[in-house]
Coordinates of C-alpha atoms in Angstrom, one line a residue:
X83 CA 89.8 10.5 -82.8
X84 CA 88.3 8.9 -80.4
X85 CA 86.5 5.5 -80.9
X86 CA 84.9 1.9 -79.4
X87 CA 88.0 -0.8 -79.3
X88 CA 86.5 -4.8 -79.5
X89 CA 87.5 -8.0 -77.9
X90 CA 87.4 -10.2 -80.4
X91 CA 87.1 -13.1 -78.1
X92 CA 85.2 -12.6 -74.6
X93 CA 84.8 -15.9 -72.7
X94 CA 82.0 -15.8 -69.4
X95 CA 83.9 -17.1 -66.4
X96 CA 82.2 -18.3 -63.1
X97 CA 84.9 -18.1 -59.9
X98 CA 84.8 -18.8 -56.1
X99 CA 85.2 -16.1 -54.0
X100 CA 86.9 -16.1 -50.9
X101 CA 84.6 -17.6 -48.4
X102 CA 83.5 -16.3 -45.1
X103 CA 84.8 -18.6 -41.8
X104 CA 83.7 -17.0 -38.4
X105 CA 83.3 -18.5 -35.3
X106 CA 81.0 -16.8 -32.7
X107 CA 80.1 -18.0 -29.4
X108 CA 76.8 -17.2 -27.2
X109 CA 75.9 -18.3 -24.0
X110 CA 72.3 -20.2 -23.7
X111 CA 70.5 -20.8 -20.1
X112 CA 68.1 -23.1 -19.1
X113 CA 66.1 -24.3 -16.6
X114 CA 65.1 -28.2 -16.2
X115 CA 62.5 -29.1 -14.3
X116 CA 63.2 -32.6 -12.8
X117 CA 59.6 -34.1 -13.7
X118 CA 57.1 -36.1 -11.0
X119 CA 58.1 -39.1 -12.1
X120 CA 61.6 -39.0 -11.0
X121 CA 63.0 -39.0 -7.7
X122 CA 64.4 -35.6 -6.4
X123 CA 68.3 -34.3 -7.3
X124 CA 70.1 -34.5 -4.0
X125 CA 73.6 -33.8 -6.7
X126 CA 74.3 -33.2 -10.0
X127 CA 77.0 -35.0 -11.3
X128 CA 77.2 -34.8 -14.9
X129 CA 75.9 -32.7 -17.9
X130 CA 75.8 -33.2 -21.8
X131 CA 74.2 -30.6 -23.7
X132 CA 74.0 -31.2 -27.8
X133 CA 73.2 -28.1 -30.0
X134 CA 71.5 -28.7 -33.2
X135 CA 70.7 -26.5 -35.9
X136 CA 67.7 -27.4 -38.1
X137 CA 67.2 -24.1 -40.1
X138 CA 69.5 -21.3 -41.5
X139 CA 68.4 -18.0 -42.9
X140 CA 71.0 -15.8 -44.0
X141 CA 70.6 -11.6 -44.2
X142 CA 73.0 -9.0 -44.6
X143 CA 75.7 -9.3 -42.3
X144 CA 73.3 -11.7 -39.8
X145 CA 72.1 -15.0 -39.5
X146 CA 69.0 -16.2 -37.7
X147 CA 69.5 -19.7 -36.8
X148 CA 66.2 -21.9 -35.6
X149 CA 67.0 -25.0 -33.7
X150 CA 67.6 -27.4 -30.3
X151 CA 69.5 -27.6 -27.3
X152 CA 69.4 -31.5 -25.8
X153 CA 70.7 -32.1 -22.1
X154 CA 71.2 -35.2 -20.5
X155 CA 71.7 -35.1 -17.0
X156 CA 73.2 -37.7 -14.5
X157 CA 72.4 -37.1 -10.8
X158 CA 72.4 -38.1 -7.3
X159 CA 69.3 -39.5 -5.9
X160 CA 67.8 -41.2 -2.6
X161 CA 66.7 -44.7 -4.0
X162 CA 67.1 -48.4 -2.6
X163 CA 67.5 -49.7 -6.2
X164 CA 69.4 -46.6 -8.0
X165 CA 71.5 -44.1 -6.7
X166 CA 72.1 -42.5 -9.5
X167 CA 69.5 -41.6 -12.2
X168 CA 69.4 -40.0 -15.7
X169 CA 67.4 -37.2 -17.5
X170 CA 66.4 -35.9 -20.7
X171 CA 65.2 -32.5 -22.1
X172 CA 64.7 -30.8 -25.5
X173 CA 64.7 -27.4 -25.3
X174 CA 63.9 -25.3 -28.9
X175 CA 66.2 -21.8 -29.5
X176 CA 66.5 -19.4 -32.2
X177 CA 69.9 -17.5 -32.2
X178 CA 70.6 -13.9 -34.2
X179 CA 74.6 -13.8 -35.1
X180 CA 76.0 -10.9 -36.1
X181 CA 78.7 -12.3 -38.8
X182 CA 80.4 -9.4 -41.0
X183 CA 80.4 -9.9 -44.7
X184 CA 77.7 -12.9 -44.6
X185 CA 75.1 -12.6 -47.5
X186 CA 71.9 -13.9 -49.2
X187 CA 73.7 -14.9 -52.2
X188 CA 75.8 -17.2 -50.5
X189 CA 75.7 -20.9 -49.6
X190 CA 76.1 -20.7 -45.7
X191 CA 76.4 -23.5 -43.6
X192 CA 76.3 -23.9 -39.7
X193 CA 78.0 -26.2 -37.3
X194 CA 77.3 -25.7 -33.5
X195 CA 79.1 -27.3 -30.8
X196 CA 79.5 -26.7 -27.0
X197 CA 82.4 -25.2 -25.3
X198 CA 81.7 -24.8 -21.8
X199 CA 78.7 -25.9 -19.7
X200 CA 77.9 -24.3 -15.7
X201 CA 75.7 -26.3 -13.9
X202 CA 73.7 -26.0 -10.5
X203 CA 71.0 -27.4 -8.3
X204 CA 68.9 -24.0 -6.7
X205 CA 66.2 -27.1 -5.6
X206 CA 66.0 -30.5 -5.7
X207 CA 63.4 -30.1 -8.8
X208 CA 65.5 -27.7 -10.5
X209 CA 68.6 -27.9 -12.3
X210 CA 69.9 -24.5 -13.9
X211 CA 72.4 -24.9 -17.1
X212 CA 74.2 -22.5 -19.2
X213 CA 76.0 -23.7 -21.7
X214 CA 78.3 -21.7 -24.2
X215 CA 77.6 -22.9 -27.6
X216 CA 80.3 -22.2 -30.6
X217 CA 78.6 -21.6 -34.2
X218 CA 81.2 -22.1 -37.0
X219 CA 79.9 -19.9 -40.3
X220 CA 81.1 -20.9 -43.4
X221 CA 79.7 -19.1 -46.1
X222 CA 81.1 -20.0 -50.2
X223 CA 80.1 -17.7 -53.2
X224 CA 80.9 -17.2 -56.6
X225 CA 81.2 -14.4 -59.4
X226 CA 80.3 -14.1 -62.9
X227 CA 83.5 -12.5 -65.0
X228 CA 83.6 -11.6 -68.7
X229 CA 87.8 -12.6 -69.4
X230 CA 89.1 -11.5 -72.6
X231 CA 91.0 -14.0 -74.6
X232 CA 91.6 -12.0 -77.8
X233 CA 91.4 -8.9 -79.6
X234 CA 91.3 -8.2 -84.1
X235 CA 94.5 -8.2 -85.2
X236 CA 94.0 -5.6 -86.9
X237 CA 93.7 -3.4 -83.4
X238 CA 97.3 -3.9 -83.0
X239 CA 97.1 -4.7 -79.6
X240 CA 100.2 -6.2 -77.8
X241 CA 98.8 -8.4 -75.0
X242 CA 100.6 -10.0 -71.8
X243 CA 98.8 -13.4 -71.1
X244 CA 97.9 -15.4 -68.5
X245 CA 97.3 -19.1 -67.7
X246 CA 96.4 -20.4 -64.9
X247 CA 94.3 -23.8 -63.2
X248 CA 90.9 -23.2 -61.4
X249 CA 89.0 -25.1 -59.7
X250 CA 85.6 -24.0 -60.5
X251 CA 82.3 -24.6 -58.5
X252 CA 79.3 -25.4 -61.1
X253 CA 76.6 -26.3 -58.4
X254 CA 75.8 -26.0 -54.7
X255 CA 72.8 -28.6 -53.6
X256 CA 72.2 -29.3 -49.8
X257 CA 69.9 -32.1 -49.0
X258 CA 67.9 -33.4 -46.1
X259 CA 68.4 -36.8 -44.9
X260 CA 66.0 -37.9 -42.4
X261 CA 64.2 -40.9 -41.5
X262 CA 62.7 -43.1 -38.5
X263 CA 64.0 -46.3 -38.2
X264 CA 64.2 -49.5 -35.4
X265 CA 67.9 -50.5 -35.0
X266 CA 68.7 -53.1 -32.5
X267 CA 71.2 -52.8 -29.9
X268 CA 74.4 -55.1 -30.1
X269 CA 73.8 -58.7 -28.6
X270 CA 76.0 -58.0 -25.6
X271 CA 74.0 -55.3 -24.3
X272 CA 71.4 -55.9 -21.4
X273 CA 67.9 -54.2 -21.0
X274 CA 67.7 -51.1 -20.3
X275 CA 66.3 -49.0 -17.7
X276 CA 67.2 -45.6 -18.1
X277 CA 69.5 -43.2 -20.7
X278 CA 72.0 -41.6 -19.2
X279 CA 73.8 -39.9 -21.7
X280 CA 74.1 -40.4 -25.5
X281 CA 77.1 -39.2 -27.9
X282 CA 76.9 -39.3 -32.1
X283 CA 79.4 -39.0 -34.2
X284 CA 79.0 -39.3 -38.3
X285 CA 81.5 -42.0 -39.6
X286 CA 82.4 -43.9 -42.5
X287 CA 80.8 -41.5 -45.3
X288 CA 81.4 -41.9 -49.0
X289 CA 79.4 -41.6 -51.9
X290 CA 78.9 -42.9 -56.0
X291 CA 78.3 -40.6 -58.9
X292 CA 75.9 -42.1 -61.4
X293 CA 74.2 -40.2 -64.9
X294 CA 73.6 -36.7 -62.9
X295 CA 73.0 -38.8 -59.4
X296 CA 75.3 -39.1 -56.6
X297 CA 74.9 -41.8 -53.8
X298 CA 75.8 -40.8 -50.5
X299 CA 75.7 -43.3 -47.4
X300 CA 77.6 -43.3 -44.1
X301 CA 76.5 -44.2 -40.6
X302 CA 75.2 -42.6 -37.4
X303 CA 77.8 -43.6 -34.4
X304 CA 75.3 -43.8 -31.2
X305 CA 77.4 -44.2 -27.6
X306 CA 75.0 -45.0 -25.4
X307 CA 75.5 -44.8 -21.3
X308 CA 72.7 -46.3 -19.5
X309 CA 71.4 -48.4 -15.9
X310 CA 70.2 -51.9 -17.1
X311 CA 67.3 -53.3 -15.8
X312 CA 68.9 -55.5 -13.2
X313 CA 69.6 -56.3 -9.8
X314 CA 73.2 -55.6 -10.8
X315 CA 73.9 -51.3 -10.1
X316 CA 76.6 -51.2 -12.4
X317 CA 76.3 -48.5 -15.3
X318 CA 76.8 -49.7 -18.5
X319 CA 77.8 -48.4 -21.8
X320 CA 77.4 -50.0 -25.8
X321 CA 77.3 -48.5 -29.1
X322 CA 75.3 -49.0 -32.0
X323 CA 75.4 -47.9 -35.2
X324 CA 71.9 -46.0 -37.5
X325 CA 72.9 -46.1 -41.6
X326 CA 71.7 -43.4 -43.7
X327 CA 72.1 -43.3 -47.0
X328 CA 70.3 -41.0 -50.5
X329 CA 70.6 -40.3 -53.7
X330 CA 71.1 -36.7 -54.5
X331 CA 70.3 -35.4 -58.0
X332 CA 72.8 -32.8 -59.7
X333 CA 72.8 -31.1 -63.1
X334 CA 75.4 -32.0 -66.2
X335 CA 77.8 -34.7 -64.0
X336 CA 80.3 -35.4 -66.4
X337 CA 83.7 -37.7 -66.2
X338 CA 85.4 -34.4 -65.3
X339 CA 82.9 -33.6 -62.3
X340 CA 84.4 -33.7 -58.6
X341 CA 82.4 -33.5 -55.5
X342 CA 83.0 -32.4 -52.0
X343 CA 80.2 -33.6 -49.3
X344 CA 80.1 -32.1 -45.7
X345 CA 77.2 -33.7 -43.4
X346 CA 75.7 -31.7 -40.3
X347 CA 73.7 -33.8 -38.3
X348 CA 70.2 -32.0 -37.3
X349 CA 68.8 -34.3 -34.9
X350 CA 69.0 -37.1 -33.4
X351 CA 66.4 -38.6 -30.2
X352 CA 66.4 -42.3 -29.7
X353 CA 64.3 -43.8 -27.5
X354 CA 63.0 -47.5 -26.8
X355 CA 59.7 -48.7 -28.9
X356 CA 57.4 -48.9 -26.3
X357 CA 54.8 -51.2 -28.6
X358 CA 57.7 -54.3 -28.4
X359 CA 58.7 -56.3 -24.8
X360 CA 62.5 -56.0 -25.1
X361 CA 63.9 -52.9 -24.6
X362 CA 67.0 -53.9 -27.1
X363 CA 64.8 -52.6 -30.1
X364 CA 65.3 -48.8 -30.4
X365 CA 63.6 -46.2 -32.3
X366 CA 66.3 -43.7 -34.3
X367 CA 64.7 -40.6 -35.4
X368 CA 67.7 -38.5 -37.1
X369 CA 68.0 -35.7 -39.4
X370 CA 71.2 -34.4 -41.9
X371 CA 71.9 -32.1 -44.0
X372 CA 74.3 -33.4 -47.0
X373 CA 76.0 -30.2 -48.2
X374 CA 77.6 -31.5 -51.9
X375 CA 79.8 -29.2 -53.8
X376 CA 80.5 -29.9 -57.4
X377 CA 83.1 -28.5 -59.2
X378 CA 85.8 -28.4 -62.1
X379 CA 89.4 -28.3 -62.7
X380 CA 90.1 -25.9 -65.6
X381 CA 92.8 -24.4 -67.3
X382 CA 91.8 -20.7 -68.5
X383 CA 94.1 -18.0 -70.1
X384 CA 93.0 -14.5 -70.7
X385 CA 94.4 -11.3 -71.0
X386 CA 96.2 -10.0 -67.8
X387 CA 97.5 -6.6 -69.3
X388 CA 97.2 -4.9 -73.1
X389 CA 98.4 -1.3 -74.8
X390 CA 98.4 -0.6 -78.2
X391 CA 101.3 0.9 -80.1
X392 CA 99.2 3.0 -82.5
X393 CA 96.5 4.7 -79.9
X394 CA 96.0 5.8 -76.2
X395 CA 93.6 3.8 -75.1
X396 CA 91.0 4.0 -71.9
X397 CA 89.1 1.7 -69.8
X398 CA 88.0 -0.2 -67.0
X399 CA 90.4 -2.0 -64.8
X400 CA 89.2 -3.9 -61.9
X401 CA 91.4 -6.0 -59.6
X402 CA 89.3 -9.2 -58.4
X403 CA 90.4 -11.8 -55.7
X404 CA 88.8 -14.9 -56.4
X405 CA 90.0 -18.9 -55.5
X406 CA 92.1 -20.7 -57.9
X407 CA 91.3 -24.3 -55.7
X408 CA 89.6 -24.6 -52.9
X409 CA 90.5 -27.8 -51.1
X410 CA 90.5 -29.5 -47.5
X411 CA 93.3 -31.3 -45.8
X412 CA 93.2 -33.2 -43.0
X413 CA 95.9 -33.8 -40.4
X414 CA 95.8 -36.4 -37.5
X415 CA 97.6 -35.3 -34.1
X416 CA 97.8 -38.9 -32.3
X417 CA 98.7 -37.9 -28.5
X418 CA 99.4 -40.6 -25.5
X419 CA 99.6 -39.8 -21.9
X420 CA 100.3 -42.1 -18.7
X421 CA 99.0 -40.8 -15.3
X422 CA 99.6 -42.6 -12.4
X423 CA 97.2 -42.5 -9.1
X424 CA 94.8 -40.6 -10.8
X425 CA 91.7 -42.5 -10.0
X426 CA 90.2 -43.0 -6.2
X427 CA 90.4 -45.8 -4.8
X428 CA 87.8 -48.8 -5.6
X429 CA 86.6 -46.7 -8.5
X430 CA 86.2 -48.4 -12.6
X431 CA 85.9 -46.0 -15.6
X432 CA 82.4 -46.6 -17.3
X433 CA 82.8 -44.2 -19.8
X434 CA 85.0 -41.0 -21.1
X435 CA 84.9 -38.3 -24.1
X436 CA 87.4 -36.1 -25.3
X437 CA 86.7 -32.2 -25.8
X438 CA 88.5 -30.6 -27.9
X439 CA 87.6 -26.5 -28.4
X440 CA 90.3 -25.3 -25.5
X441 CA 92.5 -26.1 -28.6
X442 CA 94.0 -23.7 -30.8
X443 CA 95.6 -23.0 -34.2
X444 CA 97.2 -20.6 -36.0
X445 CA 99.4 -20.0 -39.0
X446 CA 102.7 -19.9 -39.3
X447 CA 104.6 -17.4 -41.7
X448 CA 105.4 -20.7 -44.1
X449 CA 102.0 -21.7 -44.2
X450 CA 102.0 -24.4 -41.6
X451 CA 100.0 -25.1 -38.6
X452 CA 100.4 -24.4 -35.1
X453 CA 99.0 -26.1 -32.8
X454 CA 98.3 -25.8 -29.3
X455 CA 96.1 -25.8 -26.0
X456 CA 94.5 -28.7 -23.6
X457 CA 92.6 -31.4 -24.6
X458 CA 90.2 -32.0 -22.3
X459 CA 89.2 -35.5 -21.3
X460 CA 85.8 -36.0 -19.3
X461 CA 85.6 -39.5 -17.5
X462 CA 83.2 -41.0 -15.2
X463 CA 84.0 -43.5 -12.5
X464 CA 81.9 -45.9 -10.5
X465 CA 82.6 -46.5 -6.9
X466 CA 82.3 -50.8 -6.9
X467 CA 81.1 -50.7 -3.0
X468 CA 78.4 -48.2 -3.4
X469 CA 77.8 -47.5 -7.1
X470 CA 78.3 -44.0 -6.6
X471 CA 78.6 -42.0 -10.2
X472 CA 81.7 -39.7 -10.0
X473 CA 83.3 -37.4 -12.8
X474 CA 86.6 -35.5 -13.0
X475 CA 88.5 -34.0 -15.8
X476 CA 92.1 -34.5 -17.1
X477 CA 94.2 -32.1 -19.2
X478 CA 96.3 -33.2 -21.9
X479 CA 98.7 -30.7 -23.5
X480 CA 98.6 -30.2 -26.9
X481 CA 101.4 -28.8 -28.9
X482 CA 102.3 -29.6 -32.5
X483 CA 102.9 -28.3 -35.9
X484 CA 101.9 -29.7 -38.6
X485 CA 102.9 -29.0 -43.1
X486 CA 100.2 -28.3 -45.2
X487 CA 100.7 -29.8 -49.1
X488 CA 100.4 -27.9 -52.2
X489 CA 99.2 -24.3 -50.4
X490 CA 100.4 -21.0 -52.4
X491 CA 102.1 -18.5 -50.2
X492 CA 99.2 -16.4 -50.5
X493 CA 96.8 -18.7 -49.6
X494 CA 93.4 -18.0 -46.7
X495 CA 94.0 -20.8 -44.5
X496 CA 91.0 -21.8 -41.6
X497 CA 91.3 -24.6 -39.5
X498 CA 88.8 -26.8 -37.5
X499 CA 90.1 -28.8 -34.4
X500 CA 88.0 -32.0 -33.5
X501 CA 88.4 -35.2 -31.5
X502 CA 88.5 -38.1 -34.0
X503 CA 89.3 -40.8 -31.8
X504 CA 89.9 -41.7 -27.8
X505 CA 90.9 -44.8 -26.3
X506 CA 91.3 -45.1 -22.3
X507 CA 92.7 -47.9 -20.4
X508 CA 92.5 -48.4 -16.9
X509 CA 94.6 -50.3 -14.3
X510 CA 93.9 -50.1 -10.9
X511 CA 94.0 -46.3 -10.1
X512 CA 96.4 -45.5 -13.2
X513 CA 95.4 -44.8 -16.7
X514 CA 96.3 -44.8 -20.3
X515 CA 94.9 -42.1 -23.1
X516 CA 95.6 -42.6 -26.5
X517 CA 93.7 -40.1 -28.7
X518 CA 93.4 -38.4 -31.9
X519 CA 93.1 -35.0 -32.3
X520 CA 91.4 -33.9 -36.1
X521 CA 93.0 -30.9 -37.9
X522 CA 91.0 -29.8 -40.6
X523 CA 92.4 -27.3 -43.1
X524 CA 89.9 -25.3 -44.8
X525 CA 92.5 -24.0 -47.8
X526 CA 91.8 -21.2 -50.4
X527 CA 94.7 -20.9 -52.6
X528 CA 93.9 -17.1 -54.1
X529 CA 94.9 -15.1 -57.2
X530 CA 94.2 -11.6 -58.4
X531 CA 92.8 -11.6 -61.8
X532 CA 92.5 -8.6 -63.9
X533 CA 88.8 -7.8 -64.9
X534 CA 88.8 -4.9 -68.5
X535 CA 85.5 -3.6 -69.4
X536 CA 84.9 -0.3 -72.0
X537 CA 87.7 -0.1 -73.7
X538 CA 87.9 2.9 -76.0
X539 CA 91.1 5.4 -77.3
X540 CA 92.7 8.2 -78.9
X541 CA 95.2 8.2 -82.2
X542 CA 98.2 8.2 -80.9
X543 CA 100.3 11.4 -81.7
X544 CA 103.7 9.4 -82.7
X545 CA 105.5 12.9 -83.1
X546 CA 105.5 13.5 -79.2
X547 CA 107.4 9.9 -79.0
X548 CA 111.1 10.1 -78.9
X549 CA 112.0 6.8 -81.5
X550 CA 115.2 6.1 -79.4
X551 CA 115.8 6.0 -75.6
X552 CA 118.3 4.5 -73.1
X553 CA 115.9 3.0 -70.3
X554 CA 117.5 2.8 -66.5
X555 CA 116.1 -0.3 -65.2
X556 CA 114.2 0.8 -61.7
X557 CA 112.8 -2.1 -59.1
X558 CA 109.4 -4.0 -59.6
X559 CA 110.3 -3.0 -63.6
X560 CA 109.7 -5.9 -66.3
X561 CA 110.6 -5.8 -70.0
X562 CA 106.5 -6.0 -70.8
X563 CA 106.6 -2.6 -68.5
X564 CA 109.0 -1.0 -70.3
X565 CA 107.6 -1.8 -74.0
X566 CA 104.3 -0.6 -72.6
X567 CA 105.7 2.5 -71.4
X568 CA 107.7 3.3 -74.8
X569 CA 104.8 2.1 -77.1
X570 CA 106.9 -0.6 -78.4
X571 CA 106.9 -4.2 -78.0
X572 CA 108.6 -6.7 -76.4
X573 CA 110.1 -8.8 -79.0
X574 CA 111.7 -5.4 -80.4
X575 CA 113.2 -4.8 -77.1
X576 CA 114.7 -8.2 -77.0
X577 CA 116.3 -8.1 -80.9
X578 CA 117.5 -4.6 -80.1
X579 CA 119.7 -5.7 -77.2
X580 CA 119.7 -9.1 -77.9
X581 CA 123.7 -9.1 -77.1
X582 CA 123.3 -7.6 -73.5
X583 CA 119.9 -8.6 -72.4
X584 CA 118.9 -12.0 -70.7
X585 CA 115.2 -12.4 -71.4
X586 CA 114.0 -14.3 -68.8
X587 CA 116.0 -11.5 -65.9
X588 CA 117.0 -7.6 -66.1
X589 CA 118.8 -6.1 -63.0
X590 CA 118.2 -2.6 -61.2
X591 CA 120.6 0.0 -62.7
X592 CA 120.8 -1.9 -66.2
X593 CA 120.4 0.1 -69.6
X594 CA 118.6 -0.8 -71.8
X595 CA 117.8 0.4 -75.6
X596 CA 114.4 0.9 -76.4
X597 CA 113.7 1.7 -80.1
X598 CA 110.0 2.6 -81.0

């Protein structure tokens, strides 16, 4: 007879699933029109282009990215009191990618950044740039689960168990920082006449929970390259630095709650307040989006597996890959190089960055990281008898492997490769590089977790069961296999041959008793 079988304990789970964490690249052109106010471009010499991605909407399978493209540009001109002169453009874009298993239920977040950039001069009022811009998708979801913890004894239901420690995500919240604020450039920094190019970097971040608040602040790194307003021709470069800082409500914070906060900076234009004398006194006009995760460390047990010993039963099985704990590591790669004669004669550096997407990783069959590719370091020079601007471009070799703490062997494993740090020194025409080179490990440790649904069954016809059989243990077999099988249990397995069986290890071949 054939009837409805009950849980007698159903707990409602929500889990991570594994994320999405594609990289796709698209090549963008423009055209800048070197305006009447500037003298004509007899050269290029050097090219910055910043993406920055403002809005996100997420379909099926595609995401439609709104957003901007800002170039600075450092070229050659004909003029007594500058040779060398600097441009700005802003340039709007919206992008289409086609990303494979993206979707409207999940929290997606975009990071662009610039691979390679062509450059030329078709005029001396044009300049034609076409830059190849890298979008890194990350894309986080969960799943709502009914587990089974139980079932009435009186079912008779033999149950194998499992425990194990999630990490759970209870809310998503991204949040726009933005302001428009005057910051002051550092005391040893002269007037200004003209931007030449403009680097940011988002440092020293950390954050304070409060009752259902957290407090993030950090700061905006601004390096600034720029012609003073001077007799003197030489280029110079400072830095300042634009705080930021918000409180960001959340739902249910308790001492348990942990938080993981990724910034994406937006935008950023600064630009000298034209209402006051000295050009020291800047306006910052920035935009980020503070993407806080806030989860749980839990310890759940439900039912992995179940038979019963009195009825054949039916149901449901579905196998579901979710995260147990979803974490980030992060691995410094400090790398010095000494080059000799490098530099033309007569020539000083006034500035350098480090590029860092010709590097590569992958991962290795023990879960480390490999490594490996050219770090590329742009530097300008300045030619001290005519203030001529000049760039070239070393390579440094990467190659290094690195251990990963606390990853499962089945672990999904992504990794993001960034410059976190340069430092050049010059003497004469000979140059040291120390730099750092940013690993970040995106790590998913997984598990496969057994989801039952509509469990029904059948009387069991105990005639057709032989009560006594001699059981050739065959690979992949466990004791909880066999009593299943046999429609016995496991303890009774275990008191039967209690005198030739090990309970924690059978072997292949072994015989076993099995007495219903």
């Amino acid at each position: 007879m054939r009837g409805k079988l009950y849980a007698n304990n159903i707990t409602k789970k929500e889990f991570n699933k594994c994320c999405i964490n594609e990289s796709v690249s698209e090549w963008m052109e423009q055209d800048i029109i070197v305006p009447d106010t500037k003298p004509d471009a007899l050269k290029i010499v050097y090219v910055n282009v910043t993406p920055y991605v403002s809005d996100v909407e997420v379909m099926e399978d595609r995401v439609k990215l709104v957003g901007k493209l800002n170039y600075f540009v450092i070229y050659r001109v004909d003029d007594e009191k500058f040779n060398t002169r600097g441009l700005f453009a802003s340039y709007p874009f919206t992008q289409n990618l086609e990303v494979k298993g993206i979707s409207k239920d999940m929290n997606v977040t975009v990071i662009p950044s610039v691979k390679n950039i062509i450059y030329a001069l078709p005029n001396e009022r044009k300049i034609s740039v076409k830059a190849e811009v890298c979008f890194r998708v990350r894309g986080k979801c969960t799943t709502n689960v009914n587990l089974i913890n139980s079932f009435d004894p009186e079912e008779n239901i033999e149950c194998k168990m499992c425990t194990g420690n999630f990490s759970n995500i209870l809310q998503h919240k991204k949040s726009i920082i933005a302001s428009k604020d005057d910051v002051m450039l550092p005391k040893d920094a002269e007037d200004f006449f003209e931007i030449l190019d403009l680097n940011t970097k988002i440092k020293n971040t950390e954050y304070k929970e409060s009752y259902n608040k957290i407090m993030v602040k950090g700061d905006i790194e601004a390096c600034m390259l720029y012609l003073p307003d001077s007799e003197e021709k030489k280029v110079k470069k400072t830095k300042l630095m634009v705080p930021f800082s918000a409180m960001i409500e959340l739902e249910n914070i308790n001492d348990r709650s942990k938080f993981e906060i990724e910034y994406n900076l937006q935008n950023f234009d600064l630009k000298q307040k034209s209402d006051i004398e000295s050009s020291k006194t800047m306006s910052a006009d920035y935009r980020i989006e503070a993407d806080v995760t806030m989860f749980e460390d839990e310890e759940i047990e439900y039912v992995d597996d179940f038979y019963s010993q009195t009825r054949e039963l039916n149901y449901d099985r579905t196998e579901l890959n979710v995260v147990k704990k979803d974490f980030v590591i992060v691995k410094n790669i400090e790398l010095r190089e000494n080059l000799s004669n490098i530099l033309p004669e007569n020539t000083n550096v006034v500035d350098y960055t480090l590029d860092s997407n010709s590097i590569n990783s992958t991962i290795n069959p023990d879960n480390s990281v490999h490594i490996e590719g050219n770090a590329k370091v742009n530097i300008i020079t300045q030619n001290a008898e005519n203030s001529e601007l000049e760039t070239k471009q070393v390579d440094v070799l990467v190659n290094a492997d690195v251990t990963l703490e606390n990853v499962t062997s089945d672990a999904k494993i992504t990794v993001d490769i960034s410059n976190n740090g340069i430092n050049l020194t010059q003497s004469g025409r000979d140059i040291d590089i120390d730099m750092n080179i940013m690993a970040k490990c995106y790590v998913e440790n997984v598990a496969n977790i057994n989801i039952i649904d509509k469990i029904d069954g059948d009387k069991l016809d105990l005639a057709s069961l032989d009560s006594m059989n001699i059981y050739i243990v065959k690979p992949g077999d466990t004791l909880w296999h066999i009593a299943k099988k046999y429609k016995t249990s496991v303890e009774k397995i275990l008191k039967t041959n209690e005198d030739i069986l090990d309970p924690d290890k059978i072997n292949v071949g072994q015989k076993i008793f099995v007495i219903r």
